[in-house]
Amino acid sequence: SSLRPNQLHCEKNMIKPLSLIAVILCGLGIALYFYEQGAEQGKENLSGQILLKQLDTKNLNKIQVRSSEGLLELHQSQQGWKESGLDYPLSGEKIQEFLLELTDLRLGDLVTDNSKRHALFQLLSPPESEEQWEDGKHAVAVSLLRGDDSRLLEILLGKSREQGSGQYLRYADSDEVYLLPDTLDIDTDPNDWLNKELTSLDEKMIQKLDFQNSSDLNFTLNYDNQSNSWSMSDSPEAELKEDEINDVLKRLQELSFTKILTGELSDNSTGRTQLTNLEATLADGKIYALQIGENENPEGNHVMSLRMSIQIEADSPDSRKEMERFNQKVGGRLFEIRSWEAKDLLKKKADLLKED
């Protein structure tokens, strides 16, 4: 049927508003699209900003690193920085380098502020339990805390950039993801933060070396200050290999370790079924006693324990305090040392005697 003129005029009038609404909605859609793109790409309010503007080290009491390996907690004590689990002194130099690296970092470009994309950059907050951890999705969390556990800084470190240098990062209380120009490598193994130095001796102070090897005769080396030479107590006329003795002295002078072993460990698992006992007596009456496993552990290294004592005639309040501090630090612990370093100490009598 044909439309009457007035009906046709009415429907034409309706089409105009509908067309106008469609144009407006389309315009809003385009505007919203470009707004979101601008929010993703153009929002750079923190880009170029220093990651940590100012660090009050006097208020810094604790550093926490939460990763797939669990919680690493470094804290200040009266004796300096320590790791909570091992309760062993940390390397002050390592702590300083880490804090300097944090304060030197600047944020790069803003990548996104969409929380739904956090998993894409491995920036999901760490879960409560290690069992819930998903590699490739959860971030490593780094926190700097005051003495009352309030936070100076908390950041989440994500994956490294796939093409080019850099690493993704966000503040724990923000959805914004930034690209760091460089990668911030965080050691999550407590052993990587420890002060690995065990002794710092003057080799000229070492006057006597007692060796007890499980498969060899016991023997003693004595140093004579007048002749500036070493001799073997049961063979004073025998010629000795000075290079071999110097290897022992240099190793004792700067004795260090790679890591501290923890947990219930059998002698079979540590290579300590057979032991070499080595005692170094110093001119001031201090005695360092080492027990070294003669066999390698599964990592190809050797495991050692040590203690310090004092000769009765050299006993004094100061030397006793030094001994107590040393034994409190090392007592009851098993230290792993590199195989080539252990070999400097695992000497047999024949190793030190010149051949006829």
Coordinates of C-alpha atoms in Angstrom, one line a residue:
S1 CA 0.0 0.0 0.0
S2 CA 1.2 3.5 -0.7
L3 CA 2.1 6.0 2.2
R4 CA 0.2 9.1 2.7
P5 CA 2.2 12.3 2.3
N6 CA 1.9 13.3 6.0
Q7 CA 3.1 9.7 7.1
L8 CA 6.0 9.9 4.7
H9 CA 7.0 13.2 6.1
C10 CA 6.9 11.8 9.7
E11 CA 9.1 8.9 9.0
K12 CA 11.6 11.1 7.2
N13 CA 11.7 13.2 10.4
M14 CA 12.4 10.0 12.5
I15 CA 15.3 8.9 10.3
K16 CA 17.2 12.2 10.8
P17 CA 17.5 11.8 14.6
L18 CA 18.5 8.1 14.3
S19 CA 21.2 9.0 11.8
L20 CA 22.4 11.7 14.1
I21 CA 22.6 9.3 17.0
A22 CA 24.5 6.7 14.9
V23 CA 27.0 9.4 13.9
I24 CA 27.5 10.5 17.5
L25 CA 28.0 6.9 18.7
C26 CA 30.4 6.3 15.9
G27 CA 32.3 9.4 16.8
L28 CA 32.4 8.4 20.5
G29 CA 33.7 5.0 19.6
I30 CA 36.5 6.5 17.5
A31 CA 37.3 9.0 20.3
L32 CA 37.3 6.2 22.9
Y33 CA 39.6 4.1 20.8
F34 CA 42.1 6.9 20.4
Y35 CA 41.8 7.8 24.1
E36 CA 42.6 4.2 25.1
Q37 CA 45.5 4.1 22.6
G38 CA 46.8 7.3 24.2
A39 CA 46.4 5.9 27.7
E40 CA 48.4 2.9 26.5
Q41 CA 51.1 4.7 24.5
G42 CA 51.1 8.3 25.5
K43 CA 50.8 8.2 29.3
E44 CA 54.3 8.7 30.4
N45 CA 53.9 10.6 33.7
L46 CA 56.7 8.4 35.4
S47 CA 58.8 7.7 32.3
G48 CA 62.4 8.9 32.9
Q49 CA 61.8 9.1 36.7
I50 CA 64.4 7.6 39.0
L51 CA 63.1 4.3 40.4
L52 CA 64.1 5.2 43.9
K53 CA 64.2 9.0 44.3
Q54 CA 65.9 9.0 47.7
L55 CA 66.9 6.2 50.1
D56 CA 67.3 6.9 53.8
T57 CA 69.8 4.1 54.6
K58 CA 69.5 5.0 58.3
N59 CA 65.8 3.9 58.3
L60 CA 66.5 0.9 56.0
N61 CA 66.3 -2.2 58.2
K62 CA 65.3 -5.1 56.0
I63 CA 65.4 -6.2 52.3
Q64 CA 63.0 -8.9 51.2
V65 CA 63.1 -10.8 47.9
R66 CA 60.2 -13.2 47.2
S67 CA 60.6 -15.6 44.3
S68 CA 59.8 -19.1 43.2
E69 CA 62.6 -20.2 45.6
G70 CA 60.7 -18.7 48.6
L71 CA 61.4 -15.7 50.8
L72 CA 64.9 -14.3 51.1
E73 CA 65.1 -11.8 54.0
L74 CA 68.2 -9.7 54.7
H75 CA 68.1 -7.7 57.9
Q76 CA 70.3 -5.3 60.0
S77 CA 71.5 -6.5 63.4
Q78 CA 74.0 -5.2 65.9
Q79 CA 76.7 -7.3 64.1
G80 CA 75.8 -5.9 60.7
W81 CA 73.7 -7.3 57.9
K82 CA 72.6 -10.9 58.2
E83 CA 70.4 -13.4 56.3
S84 CA 67.5 -14.5 58.4
G85 CA 67.6 -18.2 57.5
L86 CA 71.4 -18.8 57.8
D87 CA 71.9 -16.1 60.4
Y88 CA 75.4 -15.5 58.9
P89 CA 77.1 -12.2 58.1
L90 CA 76.5 -10.7 54.7
S91 CA 78.8 -9.0 52.3
G92 CA 78.6 -5.2 53.0
E93 CA 80.0 -4.6 49.5
K94 CA 77.2 -6.8 48.0
I95 CA 74.5 -4.8 49.8
Q96 CA 76.0 -1.5 48.8
E97 CA 76.3 -2.5 45.2
F98 CA 72.6 -3.6 45.2
L99 CA 71.3 -0.4 46.7
L100 CA 73.4 1.7 44.4
E101 CA 72.0 -0.1 41.4
L102 CA 68.5 0.5 42.6
T103 CA 69.1 4.2 43.1
D104 CA 70.7 4.6 39.6
L105 CA 67.8 3.0 37.8
R106 CA 65.3 5.1 35.8
L107 CA 62.0 4.0 34.5
G108 CA 61.7 3.7 30.7
D109 CA 58.5 3.8 28.6
L110 CA 55.1 3.1 30.0
V111 CA 53.9 -0.1 28.3
T112 CA 50.4 -0.5 29.7
D113 CA 48.3 0.3 32.7
N114 CA 45.9 -2.6 32.1
S115 CA 46.0 -5.1 35.0
K116 CA 44.7 -7.8 32.7
R117 CA 48.0 -7.7 30.8
H118 CA 50.2 -8.2 33.9
A119 CA 50.6 -12.0 33.3
L120 CA 51.8 -11.3 29.8
F121 CA 54.8 -9.4 31.2
Q122 CA 55.3 -11.9 34.1
L123 CA 54.1 -9.3 36.6
L124 CA 51.5 -11.0 38.6
S125 CA 52.0 -10.5 42.4
P126 CA 53.7 -13.5 44.0
P127 CA 51.2 -16.0 45.4
E128 CA 51.0 -16.9 49.1
S129 CA 52.5 -20.4 48.7
E130 CA 55.3 -21.7 46.5
E131 CA 53.0 -24.4 45.2
Q132 CA 50.9 -21.8 43.5
W133 CA 53.8 -20.2 41.7
E134 CA 53.6 -20.2 37.9
D135 CA 56.8 -19.5 36.0
G136 CA 56.4 -17.0 33.3
K137 CA 53.5 -15.3 35.1
H138 CA 54.5 -14.4 38.6
A139 CA 57.0 -11.6 39.3
V140 CA 59.9 -11.4 41.7
A141 CA 59.0 -9.0 44.5
V142 CA 61.6 -6.8 46.0
S143 CA 60.8 -4.8 49.2
L144 CA 62.8 -2.3 51.2
L145 CA 61.4 -1.9 54.8
R146 CA 61.9 0.2 57.8
G147 CA 62.4 -1.2 61.3
D148 CA 58.6 -1.2 61.9
D149 CA 58.1 -3.2 58.6
S150 CA 56.6 -0.2 56.8
R151 CA 57.7 0.0 53.2
L152 CA 60.2 2.3 51.7
L153 CA 59.8 0.7 48.3
E154 CA 58.2 -2.4 46.8
I155 CA 58.6 -3.3 43.1
L156 CA 57.7 -6.3 41.0
L157 CA 60.3 -7.5 38.4
G158 CA 59.0 -9.3 35.4
K159 CA 60.5 -10.9 32.4
S160 CA 63.2 -9.5 30.2
R161 CA 62.4 -7.9 26.9
E162 CA 62.2 -10.5 24.1
Q163 CA 63.9 -8.2 21.5
G164 CA 66.5 -5.8 22.7
S165 CA 67.6 -5.0 26.2
G166 CA 65.5 -4.2 29.2
Q167 CA 63.1 -5.7 31.7
Y168 CA 59.5 -5.1 32.7
L169 CA 58.6 -3.6 36.1
R170 CA 55.7 -2.2 38.1
Y171 CA 55.3 -0.8 41.5
A172 CA 53.4 -3.2 43.8
D173 CA 50.6 -0.7 44.4
S174 CA 50.2 0.3 40.7
D175 CA 48.9 -1.3 37.5
E176 CA 51.3 0.6 35.3
V177 CA 54.0 -1.5 33.6
Y178 CA 57.2 0.2 32.7
L179 CA 60.2 -1.0 30.7
L180 CA 63.6 -0.7 32.4
P181 CA 66.4 0.1 30.0
D182 CA 68.6 -2.5 31.7
T183 CA 68.0 -5.8 33.4
L184 CA 68.0 -5.8 37.2
D185 CA 69.4 -9.2 38.2
I186 CA 68.4 -10.2 41.8
D187 CA 70.2 -13.0 43.5
T188 CA 67.6 -15.2 45.3
D189 CA 70.1 -17.7 46.8
P190 CA 71.1 -16.6 50.4
N191 CA 74.7 -17.9 49.7
D192 CA 75.1 -15.3 47.0
W193 CA 74.8 -12.5 49.7
L194 CA 77.2 -13.9 52.3
N195 CA 80.6 -12.7 53.3
K196 CA 82.6 -15.6 51.9
E197 CA 85.9 -14.6 53.7
L198 CA 86.8 -16.9 56.6
T199 CA 90.3 -15.8 57.4
S200 CA 92.6 -12.8 56.8
L201 CA 96.0 -13.8 58.2
D202 CA 99.5 -12.6 57.8
E203 CA 101.3 -15.7 56.4
K204 CA 104.4 -14.6 58.3
M205 CA 102.5 -15.2 61.5
I206 CA 102.0 -18.9 60.8
Q207 CA 104.6 -20.8 62.8
K208 CA 103.4 -24.4 62.9
L209 CA 101.3 -26.7 60.7
D210 CA 100.0 -30.1 62.0
F211 CA 98.7 -32.5 59.4
Q212 CA 96.6 -35.6 60.1
N213 CA 95.6 -37.4 57.0
S214 CA 93.3 -40.4 57.2
S215 CA 95.6 -42.5 54.9
D216 CA 99.0 -41.1 55.9
L217 CA 101.4 -40.7 58.8
N218 CA 100.8 -37.6 61.0
F219 CA 103.5 -34.9 60.5
T220 CA 104.3 -31.4 61.7
L221 CA 106.0 -28.5 60.0
N222 CA 107.8 -25.8 62.1
Y223 CA 109.0 -22.4 61.0
D224 CA 112.3 -21.1 62.2
N225 CA 112.5 -17.3 62.4
Q226 CA 116.3 -17.2 62.4
S227 CA 116.8 -19.2 59.2
N228 CA 113.5 -18.1 57.7
S229 CA 112.8 -21.7 56.7
W230 CA 110.4 -24.6 57.4
S231 CA 111.4 -28.0 58.6
M232 CA 109.6 -31.3 59.3
S233 CA 109.7 -32.2 63.0
D234 CA 110.5 -35.9 62.5
S235 CA 112.9 -35.3 59.6
P236 CA 114.6 -31.9 60.4
E237 CA 117.3 -32.5 57.8
A238 CA 114.9 -33.4 54.9
E239 CA 114.6 -30.9 52.1
L240 CA 111.1 -29.5 51.6
K241 CA 109.3 -28.2 48.6
E242 CA 108.8 -24.5 49.3
D243 CA 106.2 -24.1 46.5
E244 CA 104.0 -26.7 48.1
I245 CA 104.3 -25.1 51.6
N246 CA 103.6 -21.7 50.1
D247 CA 100.4 -23.1 48.6
V248 CA 99.2 -24.1 52.1
L249 CA 100.2 -20.8 53.6
K250 CA 98.5 -18.7 50.9
R251 CA 95.3 -20.7 51.2
L252 CA 95.2 -20.3 55.0
Q253 CA 95.9 -16.6 54.6
E254 CA 92.7 -15.9 52.6
L255 CA 90.5 -18.9 53.3
S256 CA 87.0 -18.5 51.7
F257 CA 84.0 -20.7 50.8
T258 CA 81.4 -21.0 48.0
K259 CA 78.3 -21.8 50.2
I260 CA 77.1 -23.0 53.5
L261 CA 75.5 -26.4 53.6
T262 CA 72.3 -26.8 55.5
G263 CA 69.9 -29.6 56.6
E264 CA 70.5 -33.2 57.6
L265 CA 73.6 -34.2 55.6
S266 CA 75.3 -37.6 55.7
D267 CA 79.1 -37.9 55.4
N268 CA 78.6 -39.8 52.1
S269 CA 76.7 -36.8 50.6
T270 CA 79.4 -34.3 51.7
G271 CA 82.6 -36.4 51.0
R272 CA 83.5 -36.4 54.7
T273 CA 83.7 -40.1 55.3
Q274 CA 87.5 -39.5 55.4
L275 CA 88.9 -36.4 56.9
T276 CA 92.2 -34.5 56.9
N277 CA 92.8 -32.4 60.1
L278 CA 95.0 -29.4 59.7
E279 CA 96.0 -27.1 62.6
A280 CA 97.7 -23.8 61.9
T281 CA 99.4 -22.2 65.0
L282 CA 100.2 -18.5 64.8
A283 CA 102.9 -16.6 66.6
D284 CA 100.3 -14.8 68.8
G285 CA 99.0 -18.2 70.1
K286 CA 95.9 -18.5 68.0
I287 CA 95.2 -21.9 66.6
Y288 CA 92.9 -22.5 63.5
A289 CA 91.7 -26.1 63.3
L290 CA 90.3 -27.3 59.9
Q291 CA 88.5 -30.6 59.1
I292 CA 88.4 -31.2 55.4
G293 CA 86.6 -33.9 53.6
E294 CA 89.1 -35.8 51.4
N295 CA 86.5 -36.8 48.8
E296 CA 84.5 -34.5 46.5
N297 CA 80.8 -33.9 47.1
P298 CA 78.3 -34.4 44.2
E299 CA 79.1 -30.8 43.0
G300 CA 82.8 -31.7 42.6
N301 CA 83.9 -29.6 45.6
H302 CA 85.1 -30.4 49.2
V303 CA 83.3 -29.7 52.5
M304 CA 85.1 -28.3 55.5
S305 CA 84.5 -27.2 59.1
L306 CA 86.7 -25.1 61.3
R307 CA 87.2 -23.7 64.8
M308 CA 89.6 -21.4 66.6
S309 CA 91.4 -21.9 69.9
I310 CA 94.1 -20.1 71.9
Q311 CA 97.2 -21.4 73.6
I312 CA 97.0 -21.1 77.4
E313 CA 100.1 -18.8 77.6
A314 CA 98.5 -16.5 75.0
D315 CA 95.1 -16.2 76.6
S316 CA 93.8 -12.7 77.2
P317 CA 90.4 -10.9 77.3
D318 CA 90.8 -9.5 73.8
S319 CA 92.0 -12.8 72.2
R320 CA 89.2 -14.7 74.0
K321 CA 86.6 -12.3 72.6
E322 CA 88.0 -12.7 69.1
M323 CA 87.9 -16.5 69.5
E324 CA 84.3 -16.4 70.7
R325 CA 83.1 -14.2 67.9
F326 CA 84.8 -16.4 65.3
N327 CA 83.5 -19.6 66.7
Q328 CA 80.0 -18.2 67.1
K329 CA 80.1 -17.4 63.3
V330 CA 81.6 -20.6 62.0
G331 CA 80.9 -23.2 64.8
G332 CA 78.8 -26.2 63.8
R333 CA 78.6 -25.1 60.1
L334 CA 79.8 -27.0 57.0
F335 CA 81.4 -24.8 54.3
E336 CA 81.9 -25.9 50.7
I337 CA 85.2 -24.9 49.2
R338 CA 86.3 -25.3 45.6
S339 CA 88.2 -28.5 44.7
W340 CA 91.4 -26.7 43.6
E341 CA 91.5 -24.7 46.8
A342 CA 91.0 -27.8 49.0
K343 CA 93.9 -29.5 47.2
D344 CA 96.2 -26.8 48.5
L345 CA 95.3 -28.0 52.0
L346 CA 95.0 -31.7 51.6
K347 CA 98.8 -32.4 51.6
K348 CA 100.4 -35.7 52.4
K349 CA 103.9 -36.1 53.8
A350 CA 105.3 -37.2 50.4
D351 CA 103.8 -34.1 48.7
L352 CA 106.1 -31.8 50.7
L353 CA 109.4 -33.8 50.6
K354 CA 111.9 -33.3 47.8
E355 CA 112.8 -36.5 46.1
D356 CA 116.4 -37.8 46.6

